[in-house]
Short mmCIF file of C-alpha atoms and ligand atoms in Angstrom, two decimals:
data_model
loop_
_atom_site.label_atom_id
_atom_site.label_comp_id
_atom_site.label_asym_id
_atom_site.label_seq_id
_atom_site.Cartn_x
_atom_site.Cartn_y
_atom_site.Cartn_z
CA UNK Q 1 23.84 1.92 3.80
CA UNK Q 2 24.60 -0.35 6.75
CA UNK Q 3 27.30 -0.06 9.36
CA UNK Q 4 29.64 -3.00 10.02
CA UNK Q 5 27.51 -4.17 12.95
CA UNK Q 6 24.45 -4.34 10.64
CA UNK Q 7 22.65 -1.23 11.88
CA UNK Q 8 21.49 1.34 9.37
CA UNK Q 9 23.85 4.30 9.06
CA UNK Q 10 21.69 7.32 9.93
CA UNK Q 11 24.19 9.74 8.46
CA UNK Q 12 24.03 8.19 4.97
CA UNK Q 13 22.13 10.30 2.40
CA UNK Q 14 18.52 9.22 1.93
CA UNK Q 15 17.87 7.70 -1.49
CA UNK Q 16 14.15 6.97 -1.80
CA UNK Q 17 12.64 5.25 -4.82
CA UNK Q 18 9.00 6.21 -5.34
CA UNK Q 19 7.43 3.26 -7.02
CA UNK Q 20 3.96 2.63 -8.44
CA UNK Q 21 1.71 2.56 -11.49
CA UNK Q 22 1.11 5.70 -13.56
CA UNK Q 23 -1.38 7.93 -11.75
CA UNK Q 24 -0.74 6.76 -8.17
CA UNK Q 25 0.66 10.19 -7.27
CA UNK Q 26 4.40 9.53 -7.47
CA UNK Q 27 5.24 12.95 -8.89
CA UNK Q 28 3.16 14.92 -6.38
CA UNK Q 29 4.42 12.94 -3.40
CA UNK Q 30 8.03 12.97 -4.59
CA UNK Q 31 8.02 16.74 -4.83
CA UNK Q 32 6.57 17.25 -1.34
CA UNK Q 33 8.81 14.60 0.22
CA UNK Q 34 11.96 16.08 -1.30
CA UNK Q 35 10.99 19.51 -0.01
CA UNK Q 36 10.15 18.30 3.52
CA UNK Q 37 13.26 16.11 3.79
CA UNK Q 38 15.54 18.74 2.25
CA UNK Q 39 16.80 16.46 -0.51
CA UNK Q 40 16.72 16.58 -4.32
CA UNK Q 41 13.93 15.29 -6.57
CA UNK Q 42 14.67 13.54 -9.85
CA UNK Q 43 11.81 12.64 -12.19
CA UNK Q 44 12.87 10.95 -15.41
CA UNK Q 45 9.40 11.65 -16.89
CA UNK Q 46 9.76 15.40 -16.18
CA UNK Q 47 13.29 15.38 -17.59
CA UNK Q 48 12.03 13.74 -20.79
CA UNK Q 49 9.07 16.11 -21.16
CA UNK Q 50 11.38 19.13 -20.80
CA UNK Q 51 13.84 17.65 -23.30
CA UNK Q 52 10.99 17.03 -25.77
CA UNK Q 53 9.60 20.55 -25.32
CA UNK Q 54 13.07 21.98 -26.00
CA UNK Q 55 13.67 19.53 -28.86
CA UNK Q 56 17.14 18.66 -27.54
CA UNK Q 57 19.03 15.65 -28.94
CA UNK Q 58 17.73 13.52 -26.05
CA UNK Q 59 14.24 14.96 -26.53
CA UNK Q 60 14.21 13.88 -30.17
CA UNK Q 61 15.42 10.40 -29.22
CA UNK Q 62 12.78 9.79 -26.54
CA UNK Q 63 9.74 11.56 -28.03
CA UNK Q 64 8.15 8.59 -29.78
CA UNK Q 65 8.44 6.40 -26.67
CA UNK Q 66 7.05 8.97 -24.25
CA UNK Q 67 4.17 10.01 -26.49
CA UNK Q 68 3.09 6.43 -27.17
CA UNK Q 69 3.40 5.37 -23.53
CA UNK Q 70 6.25 2.94 -24.18
CA UNK Q 71 9.35 2.75 -22.01
CA UNK Q 72 12.44 4.60 -23.17
CA UNK Q 73 15.23 1.99 -23.66
CA UNK Q 74 17.01 1.06 -20.41
CA UNK Q 75 20.46 2.05 -21.59
CA UNK Q 76 19.42 5.56 -22.57
CA UNK Q 77 17.47 6.21 -19.33
CA UNK Q 78 20.26 4.80 -17.18
CA UNK Q 79 22.88 6.89 -18.96
CA UNK Q 80 20.88 10.07 -18.41
CA UNK Q 81 20.33 9.26 -14.72
CA UNK Q 82 24.02 8.40 -14.27
CA UNK Q 83 25.05 11.78 -15.68
CA UNK Q 84 22.45 13.66 -13.65
CA UNK Q 85 23.34 12.00 -10.33
CA UNK Q 86 26.96 13.19 -10.68
CA UNK Q 87 25.77 16.73 -9.91
CA UNK Q 88 26.50 18.00 -6.39
CA UNK Q 89 22.84 18.71 -5.57
CA UNK Q 90 22.26 14.96 -5.16
CA UNK Q 91 25.01 14.42 -2.57
CA UNK Q 92 22.64 15.03 0.34
CA UNK Q 93 20.04 12.58 -0.96
CA UNK Q 94 17.34 12.23 -3.60
CA UNK Q 95 13.78 11.11 -4.18
CA UNK Q 96 13.78 9.11 -7.43
CA UNK Q 97 10.43 9.39 -9.19
CA UNK Q 98 9.74 7.04 -12.11
CA UNK Q 99 13.17 5.43 -12.07
CA UNK Q 100 14.01 2.55 -11.93
CA UNK Q 101 11.16 1.04 -13.96
CA UNK Q 102 12.76 -2.28 -14.97
CA UNK Q 103 15.07 -4.78 -13.31
CA UNK Q 104 17.87 -3.74 -15.70
CA UNK Q 105 17.41 -0.12 -14.56
CA UNK Q 106 17.48 -1.18 -10.89
CA UNK Q 107 20.77 -2.96 -11.51
CA UNK Q 108 22.16 0.07 -13.33
CA UNK Q 109 21.06 2.28 -10.42
CA UNK Q 110 22.87 0.07 -7.91
CA UNK Q 111 26.09 0.50 -9.86
CA UNK Q 112 25.61 4.27 -10.35
CA UNK Q 113 24.99 4.78 -6.62
CA UNK Q 114 27.76 2.48 -5.49
CA UNK Q 115 30.26 4.44 -7.62
CA UNK Q 116 29.08 7.52 -5.69
CA UNK Q 117 29.35 5.74 -2.32
CA UNK Q 118 25.56 5.73 -1.99
CA UNK Q 119 22.77 3.13 -1.99
CA UNK Q 120 18.97 2.94 -2.11
CA UNK Q 121 17.57 3.49 1.40
CA UNK Q 122 14.03 2.27 0.68
CA UNK Q 123 11.46 1.69 -2.03
CA UNK Q 124 8.12 3.37 -1.36
CA UNK Q 125 5.43 1.41 -3.18
CA UNK Q 126 2.34 3.58 -3.66
CA UNK Q 127 -0.83 1.60 -4.30
CA UNK Q 128 -4.11 2.99 -5.67
CA UNK Q 129 -7.02 0.98 -7.19
CA UNK Q 130 -6.97 0.93 -10.99
CA UNK Q 131 -10.37 2.63 -11.47
CA UNK Q 132 -9.16 5.56 -9.34
CA UNK Q 133 -5.92 5.72 -11.35
CA UNK Q 134 -7.76 5.90 -14.68
CA UNK Q 135 -10.07 8.60 -13.33
CA UNK Q 136 -7.10 10.66 -12.05
CA UNK Q 137 -5.15 10.34 -15.31
CA UNK Q 138 -8.08 11.26 -17.55
CA UNK Q 139 -8.60 14.38 -15.41
CA UNK Q 140 -4.88 15.28 -15.45
CA UNK Q 141 -5.00 15.48 -19.24
CA UNK Q 142 -1.31 15.25 -20.14
CA UNK Q 143 -0.53 14.43 -23.79
CA UNK Q 144 0.01 10.75 -22.88
CA UNK Q 145 -3.20 10.66 -20.78
CA UNK Q 146 -5.46 9.63 -23.70
CA UNK Q 147 -7.54 6.53 -22.79
CA UNK Q 148 -5.78 4.21 -25.28
CA UNK Q 149 -2.32 5.40 -24.17
CA UNK Q 150 -3.29 5.16 -20.48
CA UNK Q 151 -4.30 1.55 -21.10
CA UNK Q 152 -0.98 0.88 -22.76
CA UNK Q 153 1.00 2.53 -19.94
CA UNK Q 154 -0.83 0.40 -17.36
CA UNK Q 155 -0.03 -2.74 -19.39
CA UNK Q 156 3.62 -1.72 -19.58
CA UNK Q 157 3.58 -1.15 -15.81
CA UNK Q 158 2.19 -4.62 -15.06
CA UNK Q 159 4.48 -6.37 -17.52
CA UNK Q 160 7.78 -4.54 -17.11
CA UNK Q 161 7.73 -2.49 -13.93
CA UNK Q 162 5.70 -4.44 -11.34
CA UNK Q 163 8.16 -7.41 -11.42
CA UNK Q 164 10.75 -5.03 -10.01
CA UNK Q 165 8.99 -5.14 -6.62
CA UNK Q 166 9.55 -8.86 -6.34
CA UNK Q 167 13.12 -8.36 -7.46
CA UNK Q 168 13.73 -5.91 -4.60
CA UNK Q 169 12.00 -8.22 -2.12
CA UNK Q 170 13.92 -11.31 -3.17
CA UNK Q 171 17.31 -10.08 -4.29
CA UNK Q 172 18.13 -7.23 -1.97
CA UNK Q 173 18.01 -6.09 1.63
CA UNK Q 174 16.40 -2.80 0.58
CA UNK Q 175 13.11 -2.35 2.47
CA UNK Q 176 9.98 -2.11 0.32
CA UNK Q 177 7.33 -0.05 2.12
CA UNK Q 178 3.83 -0.30 0.69
CA UNK Q 179 1.61 2.74 1.23
CA UNK Q 180 -2.11 3.07 0.52
CA UNK Q 181 -2.17 6.05 -1.85
CA UNK Q 182 -5.95 6.26 -2.12
CA UNK Q 183 -6.43 9.37 0.04
CA UNK Q 184 -5.83 13.11 -0.21
CA UNK Q 185 -2.31 14.39 -0.91
CA UNK Q 186 -1.49 15.45 2.67
CA UNK Q 187 -2.78 12.19 4.22
CA UNK Q 188 -0.70 10.10 1.83
CA UNK Q 189 2.32 12.28 2.52
CA UNK Q 190 1.95 11.79 6.30
CA UNK Q 191 1.66 8.04 5.76
CA UNK Q 192 4.93 8.01 3.82
CA UNK Q 193 6.76 10.21 6.32
CA UNK Q 194 5.67 8.20 9.33
CA UNK Q 195 6.65 4.96 7.59
CA UNK Q 196 10.10 6.41 6.87
CA UNK Q 197 10.35 7.64 10.44
CA UNK Q 198 9.41 4.32 12.03
CA UNK Q 199 11.13 1.98 9.58
CA UNK Q 200 14.16 3.86 8.37
CA UNK Q 201 15.10 7.20 9.80
CA UNK Q 202 14.02 8.60 13.14
CA UNK Q 203 15.13 12.06 11.97
CA UNK Q 204 12.53 12.21 9.13
CA UNK Q 205 9.95 14.72 10.37
CA UNK Q 206 6.29 13.88 9.68
P1 AMP L 301 6.17 9.49 -15.97
O1 AMP L 301 6.15 10.97 -15.91
O2 AMP L 301 7.02 8.86 -14.89
O3 AMP L 301 4.79 8.90 -16.02
O4 AMP L 301 6.87 9.08 -17.34
C1 AMP L 301 6.31 9.46 -18.58
C2 AMP L 301 6.93 8.64 -19.70
O5 AMP L 301 8.35 8.87 -19.74
C3 AMP L 301 6.78 7.15 -19.56
O6 AMP L 301 5.53 6.68 -20.06
C4 AMP L 301 7.97 6.65 -20.40
O7 AMP L 301 7.70 6.79 -21.78
C5 AMP L 301 9.04 7.67 -20.07
N1 AMP L 301 9.85 7.27 -18.87
C6 AMP L 301 9.93 7.93 -17.69
N2 AMP L 301 10.73 7.29 -16.84
C7 AMP L 301 11.18 6.19 -17.49
C8 AMP L 301 12.03 5.11 -17.14
N3 AMP L 301 12.60 5.01 -15.93
N4 AMP L 301 12.25 4.14 -18.08
C9 AMP L 301 11.69 4.21 -19.30
N5 AMP L 301 10.86 5.19 -19.69
C10 AMP L 301 10.60 6.18 -18.80
#
C-alpha cells in the first residue's frame, strides 16, 4: 500500500505472494517466513489436501484435480481464499503459498484484498533449475509426486502460472523479487528476508 506522496506505507500489513514452480520450496519457505515475520501462512495446496483427507464437500470437489496435477477451477479456489482471508488471523499480514496461480486468480486476489483494505506487498519468485525440482519432488513422495504427474504439473506451471509473472511486471506496481532457490533452506530464507528488508520493509528481520 502506498501513501499519498508515493512512499510505501510501512504500517500496512505485509502480504507476500510466494511464487514458483512445484518443488522450488514455496511451502517450506512460506512457513518459515510467516513464523519469522509474525504473520499468517495460507497454502491452498495444504487446504485442499486437508479437505480431501477429511472428505469434506470441498475435498470431494477438488480431489480429481489435485490428484491428477491439474489446477482447481479459478472460481472455486478464489471463493475459498476469499472466505479464508475474512478471518481475523490474516489482519496482520499473510504469506500466500500457491495462490494466485493464474491471472484470473491474481485479479480475484486484488479485489478480495482491496475489500479488506489490503494489497499485495511483493511477489517473491523462487527459481530452481528443473532437474533439481524433479529430484526434490521424487524424493518428497507426495501422492501427486509420481513422475508422470510431476511432468504434468510442470507443464501446467509453464502454461498457466508462469505468465502471471509478466502480468505482475507489466500491469501492476507490485515488486517482483526473484530469488535463487537452489541452496539450503536457511540460505534461501536469508536471501528472501534480506531482499524484503532492502526492497520493501526495513523492519523485516533477517
Ligand atoms: P501445491 O501444494 O501448491 O503444490 O498444490 C497442490 C495441488 O493443489 C495443485 O497441483 C493443484 O491441483 C491444487 N492447487 C493448489 N493451489 C491452487 C491454485 N491456486 N489454483 C488451482 N489449483 C491449486
